[in-house]
Tab-separated table of C-alpha atoms in Angstrom:
chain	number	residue	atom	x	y	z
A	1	UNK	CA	12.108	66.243	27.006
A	2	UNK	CA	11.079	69.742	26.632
A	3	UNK	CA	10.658	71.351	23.434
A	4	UNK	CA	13.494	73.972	24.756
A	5	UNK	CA	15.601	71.033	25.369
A	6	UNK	CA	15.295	69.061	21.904
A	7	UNK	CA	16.253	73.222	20.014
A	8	UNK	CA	19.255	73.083	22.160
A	9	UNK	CA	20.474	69.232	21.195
A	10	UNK	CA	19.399	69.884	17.481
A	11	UNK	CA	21.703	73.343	17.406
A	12	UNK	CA	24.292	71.163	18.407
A	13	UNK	CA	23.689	69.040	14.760
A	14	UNK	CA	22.155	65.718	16.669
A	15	UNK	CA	18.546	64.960	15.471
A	16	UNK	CA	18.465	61.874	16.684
A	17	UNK	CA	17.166	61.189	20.116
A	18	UNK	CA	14.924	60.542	22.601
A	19	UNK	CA	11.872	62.959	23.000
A	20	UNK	CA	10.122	60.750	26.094
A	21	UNK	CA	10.707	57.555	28.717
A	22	UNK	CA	8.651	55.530	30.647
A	23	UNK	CA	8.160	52.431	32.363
A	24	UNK	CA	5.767	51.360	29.477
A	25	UNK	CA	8.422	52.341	26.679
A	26	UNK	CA	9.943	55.005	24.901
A	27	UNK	CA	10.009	57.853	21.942
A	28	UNK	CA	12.912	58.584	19.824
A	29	UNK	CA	12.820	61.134	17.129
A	30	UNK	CA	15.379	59.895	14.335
A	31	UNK	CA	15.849	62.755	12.188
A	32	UNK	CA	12.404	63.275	10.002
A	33	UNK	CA	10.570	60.188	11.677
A	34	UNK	CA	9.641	58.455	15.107
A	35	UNK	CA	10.029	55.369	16.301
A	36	UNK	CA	7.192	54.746	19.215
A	37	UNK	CA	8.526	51.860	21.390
A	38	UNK	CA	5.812	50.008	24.011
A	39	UNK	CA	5.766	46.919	26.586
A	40	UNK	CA	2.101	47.292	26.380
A	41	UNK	CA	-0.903	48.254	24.457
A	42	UNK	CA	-2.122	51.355	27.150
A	43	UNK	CA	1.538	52.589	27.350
A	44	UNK	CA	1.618	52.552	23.334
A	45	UNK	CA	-1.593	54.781	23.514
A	46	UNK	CA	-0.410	57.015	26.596
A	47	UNK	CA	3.090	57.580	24.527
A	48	UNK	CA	1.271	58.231	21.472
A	49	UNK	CA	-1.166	60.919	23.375
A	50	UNK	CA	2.146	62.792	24.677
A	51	UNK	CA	3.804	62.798	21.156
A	52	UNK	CA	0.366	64.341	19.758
A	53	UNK	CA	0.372	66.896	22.641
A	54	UNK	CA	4.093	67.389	22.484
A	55	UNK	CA	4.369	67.792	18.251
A	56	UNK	CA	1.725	70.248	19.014
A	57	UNK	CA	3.736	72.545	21.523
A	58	UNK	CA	6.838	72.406	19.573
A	59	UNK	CA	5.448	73.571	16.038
A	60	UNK	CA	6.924	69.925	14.963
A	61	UNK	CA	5.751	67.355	13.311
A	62	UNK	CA	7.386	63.666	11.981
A	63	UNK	CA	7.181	62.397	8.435
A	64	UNK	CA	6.378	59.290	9.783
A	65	UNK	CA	5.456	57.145	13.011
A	66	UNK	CA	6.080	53.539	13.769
A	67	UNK	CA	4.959	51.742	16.450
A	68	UNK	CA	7.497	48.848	17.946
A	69	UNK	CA	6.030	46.122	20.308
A	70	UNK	CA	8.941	45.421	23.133
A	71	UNK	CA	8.312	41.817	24.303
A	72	UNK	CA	10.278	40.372	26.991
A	73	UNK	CA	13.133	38.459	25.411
A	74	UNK	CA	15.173	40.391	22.993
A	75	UNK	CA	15.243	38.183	20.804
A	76	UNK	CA	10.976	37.818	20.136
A	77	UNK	CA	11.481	41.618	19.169
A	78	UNK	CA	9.889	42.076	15.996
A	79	UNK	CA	9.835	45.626	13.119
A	80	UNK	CA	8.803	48.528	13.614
A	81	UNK	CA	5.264	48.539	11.785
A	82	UNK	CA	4.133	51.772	10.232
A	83	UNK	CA	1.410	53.797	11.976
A	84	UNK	CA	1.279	57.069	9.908
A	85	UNK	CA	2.722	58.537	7.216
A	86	UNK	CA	3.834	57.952	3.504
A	87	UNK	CA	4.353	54.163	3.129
A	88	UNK	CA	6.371	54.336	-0.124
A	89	UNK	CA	9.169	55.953	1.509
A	90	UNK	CA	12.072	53.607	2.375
A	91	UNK	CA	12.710	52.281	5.711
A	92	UNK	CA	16.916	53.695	5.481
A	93	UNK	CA	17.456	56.885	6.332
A	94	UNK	CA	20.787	59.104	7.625
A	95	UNK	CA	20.736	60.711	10.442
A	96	UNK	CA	23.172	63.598	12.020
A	97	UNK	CA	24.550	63.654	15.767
A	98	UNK	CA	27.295	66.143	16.457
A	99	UNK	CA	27.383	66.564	12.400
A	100	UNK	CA	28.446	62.992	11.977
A	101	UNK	CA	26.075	61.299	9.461
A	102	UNK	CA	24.915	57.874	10.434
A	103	UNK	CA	22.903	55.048	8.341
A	104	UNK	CA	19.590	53.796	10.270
A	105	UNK	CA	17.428	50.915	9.020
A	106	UNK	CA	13.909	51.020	10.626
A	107	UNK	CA	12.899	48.382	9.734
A	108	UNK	CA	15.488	46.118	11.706
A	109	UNK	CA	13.831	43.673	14.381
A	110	UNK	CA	16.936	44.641	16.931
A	111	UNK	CA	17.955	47.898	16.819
A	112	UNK	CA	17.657	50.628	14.008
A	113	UNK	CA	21.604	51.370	14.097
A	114	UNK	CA	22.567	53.581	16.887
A	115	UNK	CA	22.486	53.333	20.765
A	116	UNK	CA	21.290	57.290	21.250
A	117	UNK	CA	22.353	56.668	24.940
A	118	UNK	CA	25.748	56.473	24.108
A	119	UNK	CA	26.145	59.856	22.389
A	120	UNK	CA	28.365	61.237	25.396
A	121	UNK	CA	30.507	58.744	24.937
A	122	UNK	CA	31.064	58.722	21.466
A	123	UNK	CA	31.615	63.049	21.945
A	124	UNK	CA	34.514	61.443	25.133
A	125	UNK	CA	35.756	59.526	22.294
A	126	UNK	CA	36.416	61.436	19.932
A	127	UNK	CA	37.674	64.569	22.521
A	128	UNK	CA	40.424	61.815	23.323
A	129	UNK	CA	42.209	61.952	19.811
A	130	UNK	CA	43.310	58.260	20.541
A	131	UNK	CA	45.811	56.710	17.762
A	132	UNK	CA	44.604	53.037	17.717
A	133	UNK	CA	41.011	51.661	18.890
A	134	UNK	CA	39.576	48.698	19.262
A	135	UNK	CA	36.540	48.595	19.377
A	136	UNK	CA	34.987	45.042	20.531
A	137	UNK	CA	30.934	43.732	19.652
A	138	UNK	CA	31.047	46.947	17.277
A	139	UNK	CA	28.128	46.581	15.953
A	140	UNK	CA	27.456	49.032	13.084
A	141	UNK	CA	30.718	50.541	14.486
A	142	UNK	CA	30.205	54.079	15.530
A	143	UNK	CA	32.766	54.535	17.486
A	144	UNK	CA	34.688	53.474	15.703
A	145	UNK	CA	33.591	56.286	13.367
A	146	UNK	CA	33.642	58.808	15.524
A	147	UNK	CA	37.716	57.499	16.102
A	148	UNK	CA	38.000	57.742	12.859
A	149	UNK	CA	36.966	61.384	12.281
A	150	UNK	CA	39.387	61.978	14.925
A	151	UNK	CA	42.216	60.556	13.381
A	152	UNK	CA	42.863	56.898	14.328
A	153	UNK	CA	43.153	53.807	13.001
A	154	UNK	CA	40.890	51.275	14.052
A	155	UNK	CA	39.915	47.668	14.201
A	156	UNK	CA	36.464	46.543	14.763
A	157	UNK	CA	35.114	43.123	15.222
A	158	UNK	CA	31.757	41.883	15.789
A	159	UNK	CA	30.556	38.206	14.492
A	160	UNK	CA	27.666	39.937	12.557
A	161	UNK	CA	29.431	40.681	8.811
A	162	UNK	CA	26.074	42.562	8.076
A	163	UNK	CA	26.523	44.891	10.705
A	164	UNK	CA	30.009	45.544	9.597
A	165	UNK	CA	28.923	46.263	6.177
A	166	UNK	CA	26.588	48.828	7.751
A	167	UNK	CA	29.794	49.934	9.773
A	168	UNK	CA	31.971	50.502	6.711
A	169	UNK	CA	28.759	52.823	5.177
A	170	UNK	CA	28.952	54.871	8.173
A	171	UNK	CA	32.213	55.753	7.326
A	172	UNK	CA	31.524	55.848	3.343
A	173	UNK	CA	28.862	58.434	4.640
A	174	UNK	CA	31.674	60.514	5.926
A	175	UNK	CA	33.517	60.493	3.224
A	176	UNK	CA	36.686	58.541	5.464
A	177	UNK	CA	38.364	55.840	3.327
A	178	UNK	CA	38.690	52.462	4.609
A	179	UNK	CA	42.617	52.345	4.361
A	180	UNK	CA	43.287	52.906	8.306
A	181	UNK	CA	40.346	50.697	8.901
A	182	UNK	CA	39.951	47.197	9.673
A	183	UNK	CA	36.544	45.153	9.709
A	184	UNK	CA	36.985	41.778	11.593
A	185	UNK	CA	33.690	39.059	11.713
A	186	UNK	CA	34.876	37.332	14.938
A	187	UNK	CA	33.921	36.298	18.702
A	188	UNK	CA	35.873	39.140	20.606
A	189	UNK	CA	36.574	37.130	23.238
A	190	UNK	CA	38.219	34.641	21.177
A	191	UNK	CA	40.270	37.023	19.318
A	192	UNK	CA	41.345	39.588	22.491
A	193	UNK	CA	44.274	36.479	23.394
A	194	UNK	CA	45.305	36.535	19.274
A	195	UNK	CA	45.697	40.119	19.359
A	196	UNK	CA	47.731	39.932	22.365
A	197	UNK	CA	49.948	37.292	20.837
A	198	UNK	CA	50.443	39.376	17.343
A	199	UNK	CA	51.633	42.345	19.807
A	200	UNK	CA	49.203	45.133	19.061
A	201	UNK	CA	48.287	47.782	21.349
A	202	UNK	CA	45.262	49.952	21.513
A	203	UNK	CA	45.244	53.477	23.829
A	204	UNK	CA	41.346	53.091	23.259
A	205	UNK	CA	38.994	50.252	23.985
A	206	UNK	CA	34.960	50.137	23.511
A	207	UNK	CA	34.007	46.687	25.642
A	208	UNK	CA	29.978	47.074	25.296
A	209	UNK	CA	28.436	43.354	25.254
A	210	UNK	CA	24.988	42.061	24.794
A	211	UNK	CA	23.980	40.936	27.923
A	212	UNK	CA	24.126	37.369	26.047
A	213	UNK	CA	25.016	35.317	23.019
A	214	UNK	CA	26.657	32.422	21.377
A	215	UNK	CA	29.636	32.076	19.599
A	216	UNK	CA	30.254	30.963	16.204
A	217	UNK	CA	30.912	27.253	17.627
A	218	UNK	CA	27.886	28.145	20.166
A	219	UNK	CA	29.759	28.533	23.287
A	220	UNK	CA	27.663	30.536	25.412
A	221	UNK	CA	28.472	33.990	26.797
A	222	UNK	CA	26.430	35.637	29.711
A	223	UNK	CA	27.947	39.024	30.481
A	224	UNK	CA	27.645	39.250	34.537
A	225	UNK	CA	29.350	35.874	34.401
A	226	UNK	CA	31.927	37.043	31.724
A	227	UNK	CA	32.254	40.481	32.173
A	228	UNK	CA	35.745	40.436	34.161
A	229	UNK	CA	37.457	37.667	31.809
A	230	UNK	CA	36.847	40.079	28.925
A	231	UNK	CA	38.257	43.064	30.403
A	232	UNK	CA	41.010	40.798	31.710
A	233	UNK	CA	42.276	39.930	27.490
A	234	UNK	CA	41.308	43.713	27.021
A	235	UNK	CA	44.170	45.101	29.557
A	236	UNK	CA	46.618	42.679	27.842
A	237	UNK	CA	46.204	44.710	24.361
A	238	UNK	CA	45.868	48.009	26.375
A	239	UNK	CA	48.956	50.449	25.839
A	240	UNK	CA	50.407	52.219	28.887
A	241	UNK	CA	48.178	55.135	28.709
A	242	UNK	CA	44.935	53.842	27.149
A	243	UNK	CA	40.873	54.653	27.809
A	244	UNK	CA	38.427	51.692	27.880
A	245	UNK	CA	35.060	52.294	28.076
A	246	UNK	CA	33.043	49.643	30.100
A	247	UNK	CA	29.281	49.592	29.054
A	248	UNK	CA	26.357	47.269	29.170
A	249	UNK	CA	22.616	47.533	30.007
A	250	UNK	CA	22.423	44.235	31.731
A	251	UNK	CA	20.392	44.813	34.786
A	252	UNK	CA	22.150	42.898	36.953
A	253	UNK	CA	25.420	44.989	36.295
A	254	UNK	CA	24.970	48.785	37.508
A	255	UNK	CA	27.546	51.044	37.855
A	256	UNK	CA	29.248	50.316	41.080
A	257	UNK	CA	29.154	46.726	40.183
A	258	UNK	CA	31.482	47.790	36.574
A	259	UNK	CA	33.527	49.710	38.952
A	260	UNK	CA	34.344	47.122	41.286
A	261	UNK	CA	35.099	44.464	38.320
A	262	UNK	CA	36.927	46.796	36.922
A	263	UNK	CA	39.053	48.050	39.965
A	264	UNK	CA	39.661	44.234	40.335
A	265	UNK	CA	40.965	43.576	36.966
A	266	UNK	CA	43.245	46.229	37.324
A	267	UNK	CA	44.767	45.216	40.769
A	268	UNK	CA	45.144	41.761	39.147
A	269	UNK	CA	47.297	43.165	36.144
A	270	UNK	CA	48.983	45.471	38.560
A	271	UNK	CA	47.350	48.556	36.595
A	272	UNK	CA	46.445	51.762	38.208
A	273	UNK	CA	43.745	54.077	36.607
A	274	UNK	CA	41.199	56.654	37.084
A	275	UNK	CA	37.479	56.132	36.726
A	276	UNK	CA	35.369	58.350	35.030
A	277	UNK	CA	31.011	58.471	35.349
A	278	UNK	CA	30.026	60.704	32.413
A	279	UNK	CA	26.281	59.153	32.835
A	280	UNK	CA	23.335	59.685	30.439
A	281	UNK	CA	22.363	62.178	27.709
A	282	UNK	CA	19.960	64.522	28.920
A	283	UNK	CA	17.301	63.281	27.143
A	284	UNK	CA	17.417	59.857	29.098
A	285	UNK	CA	16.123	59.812	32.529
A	286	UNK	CA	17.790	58.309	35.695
A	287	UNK	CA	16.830	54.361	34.746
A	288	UNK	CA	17.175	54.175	31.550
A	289	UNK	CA	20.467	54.531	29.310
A	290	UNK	CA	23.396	51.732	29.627
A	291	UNK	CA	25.585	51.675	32.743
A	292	UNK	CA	28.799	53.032	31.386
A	293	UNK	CA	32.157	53.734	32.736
A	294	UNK	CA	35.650	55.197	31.571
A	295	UNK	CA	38.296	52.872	32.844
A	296	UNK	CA	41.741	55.824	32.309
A	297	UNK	CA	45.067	53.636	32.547
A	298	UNK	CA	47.496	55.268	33.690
């Protein structure tokens, strides 16, 4: 990312994103601070030399830098450990995109809060003005947010009850009460068939899995192997007219591989809809960034 580039995101009210890729890792500015991400010790230092040069063309400099080792598995990831700057400060912080304020915790093993390559879709989203979303494996639920803000009333479940807590400050941060709002701790696949039963309908879906996990009663779920059963419950809660968004960053998934599962499931619930490839931010390179894709019912 160019310093040009970053001006023209941040006039937009987003200072949250990435400023480089690379095989070896990433940088992603998150509001005052960086995070430095790395697969290896000579990528860490060639990311950190770019920041330095980078911070030095652009007249900007973080409050603070952490450095976060990337091992293989996901779930060996460990903090973020501090590599400069003031270490009384605490590791929460807000952060803006597109105005919206949103709670980060650095020092989270996983993830600090927010998937920055999703911000086009959260903008598609909200554009939509849908009435009722659901928004599946929410997460610290900012799309459902972002629905919110917009005007509808939304249900999101994940089976973390921590990360829904963190969901229900996002909106606290935006001053939107949680009266329209429901919060459900629950294996989304499990409850999709319920939902169908009790007779809702959503015109908005957000399907984004992990690429694996295990339910509360450890059944395990592997999302190339899953992928089509889940969007299969999803179209049976799916009003006439409805938008799901199909995302995951499973590498053995792309984009024409969503498309064809999802052109599938459709012809199997005798649906017809348009597909829509709104890509990457611009500050995420072709490679990197989730494989998304706007399933429009019709």
């Amino acid at each position: 990312m160019t310093p040009a580039q970053c001006k023209t995101i941040e006039a937009a009210g987003t200072n949250a994103h990435r400023l480089a890729s690379g095989p070896g890792g990433w940088v992603e500015r998150l509001g005052d601070d960086v995070i430095l991400s790395y697969k290896s010790d000579d990528a860490r230092d060639l990311l950190a030399a770019g920041l330095t040069t980078w911070c030095t063309n652009s007249g900007w400099q973080p409050a603070r830098v952490f450095h976060r080792f990337l091992p293989l598995k996901n779930a060996d990831r460990v903090s973020p450990v501090l590599h400069s700057g003031d270490a009384s400060l605490p590791l929460t912080t807000v952060v803006t995109e597109a105005g919206i304020r949103y709670g980060l915790d650095i020092g989270a093993s996983y993830s600090h809060g927010l998937f920055l390559d999703q911000r086009l879709n959260r903008a598609k989203l909200h554009a939509l003005k849908p009435k009722r979303v659901l928004n599946t494996f929410a997460y610290t639920c900012s799309f459902s947010l972002v629905a919110a803000l917009a005007g509808a009333e939304t249900l999101s479940v994940d089976l973390s009850r921590k990360s829904l807590d963190r969901g229900r400050h996002n909106l606290a941060l935006n001053g939107v009460a949680e009266t329209k709002h429901r919060f459900v701790a629950d294996d989304a696949a499990e409850l999709l068939p319920q939902l169908c039963v009790r007779g809702e309908r959503f015109d908005a879906i957000i399907l984004d899995p992990p690429t694996f996990s295990r339910s509360k009663n450890g059944r395990r779920w592997q999302v190339e192997d899953h992928i089509e059963d889940l969007l299969d419950a999803a179209l049976e809660v799916a009003a006439q007219k409805c938008a799901i968004l199909l995302s995951t960053n499973c590498t053995k998934l792309d984009l024409a591989s969503l498309e064809r599962s999802a052109r599938w499931c459709a012809k199997g619930k005798r649906r017809t809809a348009d597909y829509l490839k709104l890509g990457t931010p611009v500050d995420f390179p072709p490679g990197h960034g989730s494989s998304t894709l706007w399933m429009m019912l019709r």
